[in-house]
Amino acid sequence: MGVELIRQQLNQLADPKQAANLQRFFKTGPGDYGEGDRFLGLRVPQIRKLVKAFAATPIRDIQQLLRSDIHEERLLALLLMVERFQSGDEKERERLYRHYLASTRYINNWDLVDASAEHIIGAWLFDKSREPLYQLAKSGSLWDRRIAIMATFHFIKHGDYAETMQISDCLLQDSHDLIHKAVGWMLREVGKRDPHLEEAFLRKHYREMPRTMLRYAIERFPEQKRQDYLKGRIA
């Protein structure tokens, strides 16, 4: 009954016009990164309210939602997992971490990754070996690679930048724009806290970085310095 009740609530909030907008925004057309994804048309604040309402949902029901072909059901499942991870004991946290890693094929759009990777993968690995991140970074899956770099946001927020810099280096020649954006974003977040570290990385790599990655990384730089990077004037 639990999953049926959740789906009933989601369907009551469905907005076909918004769903059509989201299908365009998240690139669901043939050959696009979100090809075939289906939307109900809910906004994120609506889904977050449902997280509070269904916080006690059993893990087996959350797993069922995560395997759905409806985007909002997968997002709700991931946000429920984050909620459970943050309130759970060590055994529960490990179980959620392992289920997340086993389910990355369903975490298949950038918003799903960004809402969950740092809070589960990053949080679990913070005081453990980070080797799983490097395995993800080498994956043929776009979403695995995005999980790898976005998980390091948890480390960044705790003043630990080593994995962000190393995984950024691993992904420097990645072919996908969504990785360029994520790496540039994480480099920018490092730069907010340690500008010298970010600039040391940029001075070494900026000429070979994808343009989008560079633009995201230097977004908050003073305009003159930003132009110097863009025009190759930084020695």
Coordinates of N, CA and C in Angstrom, one line a residue:
M1 N 0.8 -1.2 0.0 CA 0.0 0.0 0.0 C 0.9 1.2 0.0
G2 N 2.1 1.2 0.6 CA 2.9 2.4 0.7 C 3.3 3.0 -0.6
V3 N 3.8 2.2 -1.6 CA 4.1 2.8 -2.9 C 2.9 3.3 -3.6
E4 N 1.8 2.6 -3.5 CA 0.6 3.0 -4.2 C 0.1 4.4 -3.6
L5 N 0.2 4.6 -2.3 CA -0.2 5.8 -1.7 C 0.7 7.0 -2.1
I6 N 2.0 6.7 -2.2 CA 2.9 7.7 -2.6 C 2.6 8.1 -4.1
R7 N 2.4 7.1 -4.9 CA 2.2 7.4 -6.3 C 0.8 8.2 -6.5
Q8 N -0.1 7.9 -5.6 CA -1.4 8.6 -5.7 C -1.2 10.1 -5.4
Q9 N -0.3 10.3 -4.3 CA 0.0 11.7 -4.0 C 0.7 12.4 -5.1
L10 N 1.7 11.8 -5.7 CA 2.4 12.4 -6.8 C 1.5 12.7 -8.0
N11 N 0.6 11.8 -8.3 CA -0.3 12.0 -9.4 C -1.3 13.1 -9.2
Q12 N -1.7 13.3 -7.9 CA -2.6 14.4 -7.6 C -1.9 15.7 -7.8
L13 N -0.6 15.8 -7.7 CA 0.1 17.0 -7.9 C 0.6 17.2 -9.3
A14 N 0.4 16.2 -10.2 CA 0.9 16.3 -11.5 C 0.4 17.5 -12.3
D15 N 1.3 18.0 -13.1 CA 1.0 19.2 -13.9 C 1.4 19.0 -15.4
P16 N 0.6 18.6 -16.3 CA 1.0 18.2 -17.6 C 1.8 19.3 -18.3
K17 N 1.4 20.5 -18.2 CA 2.1 21.6 -18.8 C 3.5 21.7 -18.3
Q18 N 3.7 21.6 -17.0 CA 5.0 21.7 -16.4 C 5.8 20.4 -16.8
A19 N 5.1 19.3 -16.9 CA 5.8 18.1 -17.3 C 6.4 18.2 -18.7
A20 N 5.7 18.8 -19.6 CA 6.2 19.1 -21.0 C 7.4 20.0 -20.9
N21 N 7.4 21.0 -20.1 CA 8.5 21.9 -19.9 C 9.8 21.2 -19.4
L22 N 9.5 20.3 -18.4 CA 10.6 19.6 -17.8 C 11.2 18.6 -18.8
Q23 N 10.4 18.0 -19.6 CA 10.9 17.0 -20.6 C 11.8 17.7 -21.6
R24 N 11.5 19.0 -21.9 CA 12.4 19.7 -22.8 C 13.7 20.1 -22.0
F25 N 13.5 20.6 -20.8 CA 14.6 21.1 -20.0 C 15.7 20.1 -19.7
F26 N 15.2 18.9 -19.4 CA 16.1 17.8 -19.0 C 16.5 16.9 -20.2
K27 N 16.3 17.4 -21.4 CA 16.8 16.8 -22.7 C 16.4 15.3 -22.8
T28 N 15.1 15.1 -22.9 CA 14.6 13.7 -23.0 C 14.4 13.2 -24.4
G29 N 14.7 14.0 -25.4 CA 14.5 13.6 -26.8 C 15.4 12.5 -27.3
P30 N 15.2 11.9 -28.4 CA 16.1 10.9 -29.0 C 17.5 11.3 -29.1
G31 N 18.4 10.5 -28.5 CA 19.8 10.9 -28.6 C 20.3 11.8 -27.5
D32 N 19.4 12.4 -26.7 CA 19.8 13.3 -25.7 C 20.2 12.5 -24.4
Y33 N 20.8 13.3 -23.5 CA 21.3 12.6 -22.3 C 20.2 12.0 -21.4
G34 N 19.0 12.6 -21.5 CA 17.9 12.1 -20.7 C 16.8 11.4 -21.5
E35 N 17.3 10.8 -22.6 CA 16.3 10.2 -23.6 C 15.4 9.2 -22.9
G36 N 14.1 9.4 -23.1 CA 13.0 8.5 -22.6 C 12.6 8.8 -21.2
D37 N 13.2 9.7 -20.5 CA 12.7 10.0 -19.1 C 11.3 10.6 -19.2
R38 N 10.5 10.3 -18.2 CA 9.2 10.7 -18.1 C 8.9 11.6 -16.8
F39 N 8.2 12.6 -17.0 CA 7.9 13.5 -15.9 C 6.4 13.7 -15.6
L40 N 6.1 13.9 -14.3 CA 4.7 14.2 -13.9 C 4.5 15.7 -13.9
G41 N 5.6 16.5 -13.7 CA 5.4 18.0 -13.7 C 5.4 18.5 -12.3
L42 N 6.1 17.9 -11.3 CA 6.2 18.4 -10.0 C 7.4 19.3 -9.8
R43 N 7.3 20.2 -8.9 CA 8.5 21.1 -8.6 C 9.2 20.5 -7.4
V44 N 10.5 20.8 -7.2 CA 11.3 20.2 -6.2 C 10.7 20.5 -4.8
P45 N 10.2 21.7 -4.5 CA 9.6 22.0 -3.1 C 8.4 21.0 -2.8
Q46 N 7.7 20.7 -3.8 CA 6.6 19.8 -3.6 C 7.1 18.4 -3.3
I47 N 8.1 18.0 -3.9 CA 8.7 16.7 -3.6 C 9.3 16.6 -2.2
R48 N 9.9 17.7 -1.9 CA 10.6 17.8 -0.5 C 9.5 17.7 0.6
K49 N 8.3 18.3 0.3 CA 7.2 18.2 1.3 C 6.8 16.7 1.4
L50 N 6.8 16.0 0.3 CA 6.4 14.6 0.4 C 7.5 13.7 1.1
V51 N 8.8 14.2 1.1 CA 9.8 13.5 1.8 C 9.4 13.5 3.3
K52 N 9.0 14.7 3.8 CA 8.6 14.8 5.2 C 7.4 13.9 5.5
A53 N 6.4 13.9 4.6 CA 5.2 13.2 4.8 C 5.4 11.7 4.8
F54 N 6.4 11.2 4.0 CA 6.7 9.8 3.8 C 8.0 9.4 4.4
A55 N 8.5 10.0 5.4 CA 9.9 9.8 5.9 C 10.0 8.4 6.4
A56 N 8.9 7.7 6.8 CA 9.0 6.4 7.4 C 8.8 5.3 6.4
T57 N 8.9 5.6 5.1 CA 8.7 4.6 4.0 C 9.7 3.5 4.2
P58 N 9.3 2.3 4.2 CA 10.3 1.2 4.2 C 11.3 1.2 3.1
I59 N 12.5 0.7 3.3 CA 13.6 0.7 2.3 C 13.1 0.0 1.1
R60 N 12.4 -1.1 1.2 CA 12.0 -1.9 0.0 C 11.1 -1.0 -0.9
D61 N 10.3 -0.2 -0.3 CA 9.4 0.7 -1.1 C 10.2 1.8 -1.7
I62 N 11.2 2.3 -1.0 CA 12.1 3.3 -1.6 C 12.8 2.7 -2.8
Q63 N 13.3 1.5 -2.7 CA 13.9 0.8 -3.8 C 13.0 0.7 -5.0
Q64 N 11.8 0.4 -4.7 CA 10.8 0.3 -5.8 C 10.6 1.6 -6.5
L65 N 10.5 2.7 -5.8 CA 10.4 4.0 -6.4 C 11.6 4.4 -7.2
L66 N 12.8 4.0 -6.7 CA 14.0 4.3 -7.4 C 14.1 3.6 -8.8
R67 N 13.5 2.5 -8.9 CA 13.5 1.8 -10.2 C 12.4 2.3 -11.1
S68 N 11.7 3.3 -10.8 CA 10.6 3.8 -11.6 C 11.1 4.5 -12.9
D69 N 10.2 4.5 -13.9 CA 10.6 5.2 -15.1 C 10.1 6.7 -15.0
I70 N 9.5 7.0 -13.9 CA 9.0 8.4 -13.6 C 10.1 9.2 -12.9
H71 N 10.5 10.3 -13.4 CA 11.6 11.0 -12.8 C 11.4 11.5 -11.4
E72 N 10.2 12.0 -11.1 CA 9.9 12.5 -9.8 C 9.9 11.4 -8.8
E73 N 9.5 10.2 -9.2 CA 9.5 9.0 -8.2 C 10.9 8.7 -7.9
R74 N 11.8 8.8 -8.8 CA 13.2 8.5 -8.6 C 13.8 9.6 -7.7
L75 N 13.5 10.8 -7.9 CA 14.0 11.9 -7.1 C 13.5 11.8 -5.7
L76 N 12.2 11.5 -5.5 CA 11.6 11.3 -4.2 C 12.4 10.2 -3.5
A77 N 12.6 9.1 -4.2 CA 13.3 7.9 -3.6 C 14.7 8.4 -3.1
L78 N 15.4 9.1 -3.9 CA 16.8 9.5 -3.5 C 16.7 10.5 -2.3
L79 N 15.8 11.4 -2.3 CA 15.7 12.3 -1.2 C 15.3 11.6 0.1
L80 N 14.4 10.6 0.0 CA 14.1 9.7 1.1 C 15.4 9.0 1.6
M81 N 16.2 8.5 0.7 CA 17.4 7.9 1.1 C 18.4 8.8 1.8
V82 N 18.5 10.0 1.3 CA 19.3 11.0 2.0 C 18.8 11.3 3.4
E83 N 17.5 11.4 3.5 CA 16.9 11.7 4.8 C 17.2 10.5 5.8
R84 N 17.1 9.3 5.3 CA 17.3 8.1 6.1 C 18.8 8.0 6.4
F85 N 19.6 8.3 5.5 CA 21.1 8.2 5.7 C 21.5 9.2 6.8
Q86 N 21.0 10.4 6.8 CA 21.4 11.4 7.8 C 20.9 11.1 9.2
S87 N 19.8 10.4 9.3 CA 19.3 10.0 10.6 C 19.6 8.6 11.0
G88 N 20.2 7.8 10.1 CA 20.4 6.4 10.4 C 21.7 6.1 11.2
D89 N 21.7 4.9 11.8 CA 23.0 4.5 12.4 C 23.9 3.9 11.4
E90 N 25.1 3.5 11.8 CA 26.1 3.1 10.9 C 25.7 1.9 10.0
K91 N 25.0 1.0 10.5 CA 24.5 -0.1 9.7 C 23.5 0.4 8.6
E92 N 22.6 1.2 9.0 CA 21.7 1.8 8.0 C 22.4 2.6 7.0
R93 N 23.3 3.4 7.4 CA 24.1 4.2 6.4 C 24.8 3.4 5.4
E94 N 25.5 2.3 5.9 CA 26.2 1.5 5.0 C 25.2 0.8 4.0
R95 N 24.1 0.4 4.5 CA 23.1 -0.3 3.6 C 22.7 0.7 2.5
L96 N 22.4 1.9 2.9 CA 22.0 2.9 1.9 C 23.1 3.2 0.9
Y97 N 24.3 3.3 1.4 CA 25.4 3.6 0.5 C 25.6 2.5 -0.5
R98 N 25.5 1.2 -0.1 CA 25.7 0.1 -1.0 C 24.5 0.0 -2.0
H99 N 23.4 0.3 -1.5 CA 22.2 0.3 -2.4 C 22.4 1.4 -3.5
Y100 N 22.8 2.5 -3.0 CA 23.0 3.6 -4.0 C 24.0 3.2 -5.1
L101 N 25.1 2.7 -4.7 CA 26.2 2.3 -5.7 C 25.6 1.2 -6.6
A102 N 24.8 0.3 -6.1 CA 24.2 -0.8 -6.9 C 23.1 -0.3 -7.8
S103 N 22.7 1.0 -7.7 CA 21.5 1.5 -8.4 C 21.8 2.7 -9.2
T104 N 23.1 2.9 -9.6 CA 23.4 4.2 -10.3 C 22.8 4.2 -11.7
R105 N 22.4 3.1 -12.2 CA 21.7 3.2 -13.5 C 20.4 3.9 -13.5
Y106 N 19.8 4.0 -12.3 CA 18.5 4.7 -12.1 C 18.8 6.1 -11.7
I107 N 20.0 6.5 -11.3 CA 20.3 7.9 -10.9 C 20.9 8.5 -12.2
N108 N 20.0 8.8 -13.1 CA 20.4 9.0 -14.5 C 20.0 10.3 -15.0
N109 N 20.1 11.3 -14.2 CA 20.0 12.7 -14.7 C 20.7 13.6 -13.7
W110 N 21.1 14.8 -14.2 CA 22.1 15.6 -13.3 C 21.4 16.0 -12.0
D111 N 20.1 16.3 -12.0 CA 19.5 16.8 -10.8 C 19.5 15.6 -9.7
L112 N 19.3 14.4 -10.2 CA 19.2 13.2 -9.3 C 20.6 13.0 -8.7
V113 N 21.6 13.1 -9.5 CA 23.0 13.0 -8.9 C 23.3 14.2 -7.9
D114 N 23.0 15.4 -8.3 CA 23.4 16.5 -7.5 C 22.6 16.6 -6.2
A115 N 21.4 16.0 -6.2 CA 20.6 16.1 -4.9 C 21.0 15.0 -3.9
S116 N 21.9 14.1 -4.4 CA 22.1 12.9 -3.5 C 23.6 12.5 -3.4
A117 N 24.4 12.6 -4.4 CA 25.8 12.0 -4.3 C 26.6 12.5 -3.1
E118 N 26.6 13.8 -2.9 CA 27.4 14.3 -1.8 C 26.9 13.8 -0.4
H119 N 25.6 13.7 -0.3 CA 25.0 13.4 1.0 C 25.0 11.9 1.3
I120 N 25.2 11.0 0.3 CA 25.3 9.6 0.6 C 26.7 9.1 0.3
I121 N 27.1 9.2 -1.0 CA 28.5 8.6 -1.3 C 29.6 9.5 -0.6
G122 N 29.5 10.8 -0.8 CA 30.5 11.6 -0.1 C 30.6 11.5 1.4
A123 N 29.4 11.5 2.0 CA 29.3 11.4 3.4 C 29.8 10.0 4.0
W124 N 29.5 9.0 3.2 CA 30.0 7.6 3.7 C 31.5 7.5 3.6
L125 N 32.0 8.0 2.5 CA 33.4 7.8 2.2 C 34.3 8.8 2.9
F126 N 33.8 9.8 3.5 CA 34.6 10.9 4.1 C 35.7 10.4 5.0
D127 N 35.5 9.4 5.8 CA 36.5 8.9 6.7 C 36.9 7.5 6.3
K128 N 36.8 7.2 5.0 CA 37.1 5.8 4.5 C 38.0 6.0 3.3
S129 N 38.4 4.9 2.7 CA 39.1 4.9 1.4 C 38.2 5.5 0.3
R130 N 38.8 6.4 -0.4 CA 38.0 7.1 -1.5 C 38.1 6.4 -2.9
E131 N 38.7 5.2 -2.8 CA 38.9 4.4 -4.1 C 37.7 4.2 -4.9
P132 N 36.5 4.0 -4.3 CA 35.3 3.9 -5.1 C 35.0 5.1 -6.0
L133 N 35.4 6.3 -5.6 CA 35.2 7.4 -6.4 C 36.0 7.4 -7.7
Y134 N 37.2 6.8 -7.6 CA 38.1 6.7 -8.8 C 37.5 5.7 -9.7
Q135 N 36.9 4.6 -9.2 CA 36.3 3.6 -10.0 C 35.1 4.2 -10.8
L136 N 34.3 5.1 -10.1 CA 33.2 5.7 -10.7 C 33.7 6.7 -11.8
A137 N 34.8 7.4 -11.5 CA 35.4 8.4 -12.4 C 35.8 7.8 -13.7
K138 N 36.2 6.5 -13.7 CA 36.7 5.8 -14.9 C 35.5 5.1 -15.6
S139 N 34.3 5.2 -15.1 CA 33.2 4.4 -15.7 C 32.8 5.0 -17.0
G140 N 32.3 4.1 -17.8 CA 31.7 4.5 -19.1 C 30.4 5.2 -19.0
S141 N 29.8 5.2 -17.8 CA 28.5 5.9 -17.6 C 28.7 7.3 -17.2
L142 N 28.1 8.2 -18.0 CA 28.1 9.7 -17.7 C 27.7 9.9 -16.2
W143 N 26.7 9.2 -15.8 CA 26.2 9.5 -14.4 C 27.1 9.0 -13.3
D144 N 27.8 7.9 -13.5 CA 28.8 7.4 -12.6 C 29.9 8.5 -12.4
R145 N 30.3 9.0 -13.6 CA 31.4 10.0 -13.5 C 30.9 11.3 -12.8
R146 N 29.7 11.7 -13.1 CA 29.2 12.9 -12.4 C 29.1 12.6 -10.9
I147 N 28.6 11.4 -10.5 CA 28.5 11.1 -9.1 C 29.9 11.2 -8.4
A148 N 31.0 10.7 -9.2 CA 32.3 10.8 -8.6 C 32.7 12.2 -8.2
I149 N 32.5 13.1 -9.1 CA 33.0 14.5 -8.8 C 32.0 15.2 -7.8
M150 N 30.7 14.9 -8.0 CA 29.8 15.6 -7.1 C 29.8 15.1 -5.7
A151 N 30.2 13.9 -5.5 CA 30.4 13.3 -4.1 C 31.4 14.1 -3.4
T152 N 32.4 14.6 -4.1 CA 33.5 15.4 -3.3 C 33.0 16.7 -2.8
F153 N 31.8 17.1 -3.1 CA 31.2 18.4 -2.5 C 31.2 18.2 -1.0
H154 N 30.9 17.0 -0.5 CA 30.9 16.8 0.9 C 32.2 17.0 1.5
F155 N 33.3 16.6 0.8 CA 34.6 16.8 1.3 C 35.0 18.3 1.3
I156 N 34.6 18.9 0.2 CA 34.9 20.4 0.1 C 34.3 21.1 1.3
K157 N 33.1 20.8 1.6 CA 32.4 21.5 2.7 C 33.1 21.3 4.1
H158 N 33.9 20.2 4.1 CA 34.7 19.9 5.4 C 36.1 20.3 5.2
G159 N 36.5 21.1 4.2 CA 37.8 21.6 4.1 C 38.8 20.6 3.5
D160 N 38.3 19.6 2.9 CA 39.2 18.5 2.3 C 39.0 18.6 0.8
Y161 N 40.1 19.0 0.1 CA 40.0 19.3 -1.3 C 40.8 18.3 -2.2
A162 N 41.5 17.3 -1.6 CA 42.4 16.5 -2.4 C 41.7 15.7 -3.4
E163 N 40.6 15.0 -3.1 CA 39.9 14.2 -4.1 C 39.2 15.0 -5.2
T164 N 38.8 16.2 -4.8 CA 38.2 17.1 -5.9 C 39.3 17.4 -6.9
M165 N 40.5 17.7 -6.5 CA 41.5 18.1 -7.4 C 41.9 16.9 -8.2
Q166 N 42.1 15.7 -7.6 CA 42.5 14.6 -8.3 C 41.5 14.0 -9.3
I167 N 40.2 14.0 -8.9 CA 39.2 13.6 -9.8 C 39.0 14.6 -10.9
S168 N 39.1 15.8 -10.6 CA 39.0 16.9 -11.7 C 40.1 16.6 -12.7
D169 N 41.3 16.2 -12.3 CA 42.4 15.9 -13.2 C 42.0 14.6 -14.0
C170 N 41.4 13.6 -13.4 CA 41.0 12.4 -14.1 C 40.0 12.8 -15.2
L171 N 39.1 13.7 -14.9 CA 38.0 14.0 -15.8 C 38.3 15.2 -16.8
L172 N 39.5 15.6 -16.8 CA 39.9 16.8 -17.5 C 39.6 16.7 -19.0
Q173 N 39.8 15.5 -19.6 CA 39.5 15.3 -21.0 C 38.2 14.6 -21.3
D174 N 37.3 14.6 -20.3 CA 36.0 14.0 -20.5 C 35.3 14.7 -21.7
S175 N 34.5 13.9 -22.4 CA 33.9 14.4 -23.6 C 32.5 15.1 -23.4
H176 N 31.9 14.9 -22.2 CA 30.5 15.3 -22.0 C 30.4 16.7 -21.3
D177 N 29.6 17.5 -21.8 CA 29.3 18.9 -21.3 C 28.9 18.8 -19.8
L178 N 28.1 17.8 -19.4 CA 27.6 17.8 -18.0 C 28.7 17.4 -17.0
I179 N 29.8 16.8 -17.5 CA 31.0 16.6 -16.7 C 31.8 17.9 -16.6
H180 N 31.9 18.6 -17.7 CA 32.6 19.9 -17.8 C 32.0 20.8 -16.7
K181 N 30.7 20.9 -16.7 CA 30.0 21.8 -15.8 C 30.2 21.4 -14.4
A182 N 30.1 20.1 -14.1 CA 30.3 19.6 -12.7 C 31.7 19.8 -12.2
V183 N 32.7 19.5 -13.0 CA 34.1 19.7 -12.6 C 34.4 21.2 -12.4
G184 N 33.9 22.0 -13.3 CA 34.1 23.5 -13.2 C 33.5 24.0 -11.9
W185 N 32.3 23.5 -11.6 CA 31.5 23.9 -10.4 C 32.3 23.6 -9.2
M186 N 32.8 22.3 -9.1 CA 33.5 21.9 -7.9 C 34.8 22.6 -7.7
L187 N 35.5 22.9 -8.8 CA 36.7 23.7 -8.8 C 36.4 25.1 -8.2
R188 N 35.3 25.7 -8.7 CA 34.9 27.0 -8.2 C 34.6 26.9 -6.7
E189 N 34.0 25.8 -6.2 CA 33.7 25.7 -4.8 C 35.0 25.6 -4.0
V190 N 36.0 24.9 -4.5 CA 37.3 24.9 -3.9 C 37.8 26.3 -3.8
G191 N 37.7 27.0 -4.9 CA 38.3 28.3 -5.0 C 37.7 29.3 -4.0
K192 N 36.4 29.1 -3.7 CA 35.8 30.0 -2.6 C 36.5 29.9 -1.3
R193 N 37.0 28.7 -1.0 CA 37.6 28.4 0.3 C 39.2 28.4 0.2
D194 N 39.7 28.1 -0.9 CA 41.2 28.1 -1.1 C 41.5 28.6 -2.5
P195 N 41.5 29.9 -2.7 CA 41.7 30.4 -4.1 C 43.1 30.1 -4.7
H196 N 44.1 29.9 -3.8 CA 45.4 29.6 -4.3 C 45.4 28.2 -4.9
L197 N 44.8 27.3 -4.2 CA 44.7 25.9 -4.7 C 44.0 25.8 -6.1
E198 N 42.9 26.5 -6.2 CA 42.2 26.5 -7.5 C 43.0 27.1 -8.6
E199 N 43.7 28.2 -8.3 CA 44.5 28.9 -9.3 C 45.7 28.0 -9.7
A200 N 46.3 27.3 -8.7 CA 47.4 26.5 -9.1 C 47.0 25.4 -10.1
F201 N 45.8 24.8 -9.9 CA 45.3 23.8 -10.8 C 45.0 24.5 -12.2
L202 N 44.3 25.6 -12.1 CA 44.0 26.3 -13.4 C 45.2 26.7 -14.2
R203 N 46.2 27.3 -13.5 CA 47.4 27.7 -14.3 C 48.1 26.5 -15.0
K204 N 48.0 25.3 -14.4 CA 48.6 24.1 -14.9 C 47.7 23.6 -16.1
H205 N 46.4 23.7 -16.0 CA 45.5 23.0 -16.9 C 44.6 23.9 -17.8
Y206 N 44.6 25.2 -17.6 CA 43.5 25.9 -18.2 C 43.5 25.9 -19.7
R207 N 44.7 25.8 -20.3 CA 44.8 25.9 -21.7 C 44.2 24.6 -22.4
E208 N 44.2 23.5 -21.6 CA 43.7 22.2 -22.2 C 42.3 21.9 -21.7
M209 N 41.8 22.6 -20.7 CA 40.5 22.4 -20.2 C 39.4 22.6 -21.2
P210 N 38.3 21.9 -21.2 CA 37.2 22.2 -22.1 C 36.7 23.6 -21.7
R211 N 36.2 24.4 -22.6 CA 35.9 25.8 -22.4 C 34.8 25.9 -21.3
T212 N 33.8 25.1 -21.4 CA 32.7 25.1 -20.4 C 33.3 24.9 -19.0
M213 N 34.1 23.9 -18.8 CA 34.7 23.7 -17.5 C 35.5 24.9 -17.0
L214 N 36.2 25.5 -17.9 CA 37.0 26.7 -17.5 C 36.0 27.9 -17.1
R215 N 35.0 28.1 -17.9 CA 34.1 29.2 -17.6 C 33.4 29.0 -16.3
Y216 N 33.0 27.7 -15.9 CA 32.4 27.5 -14.6 C 33.4 27.7 -13.5
A217 N 34.6 27.3 -13.7 CA 35.6 27.4 -12.7 C 36.0 28.9 -12.3
I218 N 35.9 29.7 -13.3 CA 36.4 31.1 -13.1 C 35.2 32.1 -13.0
E219 N 34.0 31.6 -12.9 CA 32.8 32.4 -13.0 C 32.8 33.6 -12.0
R220 N 33.4 33.4 -10.8 CA 33.4 34.4 -9.8 C 34.7 35.2 -9.7
F221 N 35.6 35.0 -10.7 CA 36.8 35.8 -10.7 C 36.5 37.2 -11.1
P222 N 37.4 38.2 -10.7 CA 37.2 39.6 -11.2 C 37.3 39.5 -12.8
E223 N 36.5 40.4 -13.4 CA 36.4 40.4 -14.8 C 37.7 40.4 -15.6
Q224 N 38.6 41.2 -15.2 CA 39.9 41.2 -15.9 C 40.6 39.9 -15.8
K225 N 40.7 39.3 -14.6 CA 41.3 38.0 -14.5 C 40.6 36.9 -15.3
R226 N 39.3 37.0 -15.3 CA 38.4 36.1 -16.0 C 38.8 36.1 -17.5
Q227 N 38.9 37.3 -18.0 CA 39.2 37.5 -19.4 C 40.6 37.1 -19.8
D228 N 41.5 37.3 -18.8 CA 42.9 36.8 -19.0 C 43.0 35.3 -19.2
Y229 N 42.2 34.6 -18.4 CA 42.1 33.1 -18.5 C 41.5 32.7 -19.8
L230 N 40.4 33.4 -20.2 CA 39.7 33.0 -21.4 C 40.5 33.3 -22.6
K231 N 41.4 34.3 -22.6 CA 42.2 34.7 -23.7 C 43.6 34.2 -23.7
G232 N 43.8 33.3 -22.7 CA 45.1 32.6 -22.6 C 46.3 33.5 -22.2
R233 N 46.0 34.5 -21.4 CA 47.1 35.5 -21.0 C 47.7 35.2 -19.7
I234 N 47.3 34.1 -19.0 CA 47.8 33.7 -17.7 C 49.0 32.8 -18.0
A235 N 50.2 33.2 -17.4 CA 51.4 32.5 -17.6 C 51.4 31.2 -16.7

